[in-house]
Amino acid sequence: MRISLEPRGRAARRTLMRYRTLALTTPGLALILSLAACGSDDAPAGPSKVAPTHTSPETLTVQVKADKDAAPTTWTLTCDPVGGDHPAGQKACAALKAAPEALKTPPTGQMCTTIYGGPETATLTGTWQGAPIKADFKRTDGCAMTRWDKLAPVFTPR
């Protein structure tokens, strides 16, 4: 009597082929996925360096002129933590945090009153909330004066 390990019938052979295919492809797929997760050839050897999540503090240069011919007064202002040589750093940082919209350029064509506030001008340059900024301020009309007034502690420390 001869015992055969081969399945009998077409349905049984198909089932056996499915299991063989599954048995052969699963380890190959696992190998491919694990190699893909290992990294690239371009990665440096050794321990990886992780960049710190907190970048350098917000640092601004404040330049104020009493009029177009006046010599500028310049301060540095650092927030988080408050620092620099600005005479009222705490108040200036509080004003910047309270009115971040004042740093944006006003839209063109905006209706503004024609009230003249004075010849003073100011420029803020540096980094604020992780983004580089360069904002110019003046007091030539109602819209410009509103922006100036929101950040008054930055420009006129007392």
XYZ file of C-alpha atoms in Angstrom:
158
model
C 0.000 0.000 0.000
C 1.294 3.339 -1.010
C 0.458 6.563 0.907
C 0.552 9.795 -1.042
C 0.897 13.229 0.521
C -0.428 14.906 -2.602
C -3.976 16.183 -2.369
C -6.576 14.606 -4.540
C -8.752 16.613 -6.851
C -8.527 20.044 -8.401
C -9.967 22.021 -5.455
C -7.509 20.439 -3.069
C -4.561 21.281 -5.365
C -5.673 24.928 -5.620
C -5.900 25.212 -1.841
C -2.405 23.753 -1.479
C -1.029 26.222 -4.061
C -2.579 29.139 -2.191
C -0.898 28.099 1.042
C 2.456 27.586 -0.714
C 2.209 31.030 -2.328
C 1.322 32.592 0.989
C 4.109 30.702 2.752
C 6.695 31.869 0.218
C 5.609 35.500 -0.270
C 5.014 36.479 3.367
C 8.666 36.137 4.495
C 9.853 37.879 1.329
C 7.473 40.784 1.886
C 8.532 41.038 5.532
C 12.198 41.166 4.450
C 11.523 43.928 1.905
C 9.587 46.039 4.401
C 12.210 45.672 7.112
C 14.993 46.655 4.707
C 13.015 49.666 3.549
C 12.696 50.823 7.150
C 16.437 50.702 7.737
C 17.206 54.043 6.076
C 19.180 55.122 3.075
C 22.783 54.910 1.970
C 23.037 58.692 2.316
C 22.409 58.658 6.055
C 25.539 59.325 8.126
C 26.859 56.540 10.289
C 26.800 56.920 14.036
C 24.306 58.538 16.337
C 21.783 60.850 14.758
C 21.505 64.478 15.725
C 18.092 65.844 16.591
C 17.511 69.549 16.131
C 16.098 71.290 19.182
C 12.412 72.124 18.971
C 12.865 75.601 20.469
C 14.777 77.867 18.134
C 16.572 81.026 19.091
C 14.479 83.685 20.803
C 12.555 86.310 18.909
C 15.004 89.108 18.245
C 14.040 92.428 16.722
C 15.960 95.552 15.831
C 13.870 98.653 16.495
C 14.833 101.847 14.677
C 12.901 105.060 15.368
C 13.373 108.459 13.750
C 11.752 111.658 15.059
C 11.579 112.950 11.473
C 13.094 112.136 8.088
C 16.273 114.155 8.754
C 16.807 113.027 12.373
C 19.407 110.494 13.407
C 17.784 107.136 14.176
C 17.554 105.704 17.671
C 18.179 101.956 17.544
C 17.507 99.239 20.123
C 17.544 95.479 20.128
C 14.617 93.650 21.653
C 14.463 89.990 22.547
C 11.300 88.307 23.814
C 11.039 84.862 25.470
C 13.051 85.716 27.576
C 12.928 89.510 27.541
C 16.315 91.011 26.775
C 18.279 93.364 24.575
C 18.980 97.046 25.189
C 15.401 98.286 24.705
C 14.598 100.509 27.715
C 11.097 99.049 28.180
C 11.548 95.479 26.948
C 8.785 93.948 29.069
C 6.149 96.433 27.857
C 7.376 96.233 24.258
C 7.155 92.425 24.191
C 3.688 92.552 25.772
C 2.539 94.995 23.069
C 3.926 92.779 20.289
C 2.203 89.701 21.721
C -1.090 91.564 22.183
C -1.216 92.981 18.639
C 0.555 90.652 16.152
C -1.710 91.949 13.362
C 0.016 95.342 13.630
C 3.148 93.756 12.140
C 1.334 92.959 8.896
C 1.355 95.408 6.012
C -2.005 97.146 5.741
C -4.014 96.235 2.645
C -3.743 98.581 -0.322
C -6.826 100.621 -1.045
C -7.905 100.644 2.598
C -10.039 103.667 3.525
C -8.199 105.774 6.123
C -8.785 109.145 7.705
C -6.473 111.913 6.531
C -5.419 112.906 10.021
C -1.677 113.538 10.195
C -0.082 112.178 13.361
C 3.463 113.424 12.971
C 6.740 112.878 11.117
C 7.933 109.935 13.225
C 8.903 106.715 11.455
C 9.983 103.327 12.751
C 11.248 100.067 11.331
C 11.206 96.618 12.924
C 13.478 93.964 11.465
C 14.405 90.512 12.711
C 12.514 87.394 13.720
C 9.102 87.265 15.342
C 7.271 84.016 16.146
C 9.724 82.069 14.023
C 9.255 84.164 10.878
C 11.498 86.898 9.496
C 9.900 90.335 9.480
C 10.597 93.793 8.169
C 7.820 96.216 9.015
C 7.771 99.970 8.452
C 5.627 102.291 10.568
C 4.682 105.947 10.178
C 2.028 108.358 11.414
C 0.809 109.851 8.132
C -2.875 108.844 8.333
C -5.450 107.242 10.611
C -4.627 103.643 9.604
C -0.889 104.140 10.093
C -1.491 105.836 13.454
C -3.623 102.882 14.609
C -0.780 100.450 13.815
C 1.702 102.775 15.578
C -0.514 103.156 18.651
C -0.930 99.370 19.034
C 2.848 99.043 19.281
C 3.553 102.381 21.016
C 5.616 100.785 23.834
C 7.984 99.416 21.173
C 8.591 102.855 19.609
C 8.256 105.267 22.544
C 9.518 103.511 25.675
C 8.737 105.206 28.967
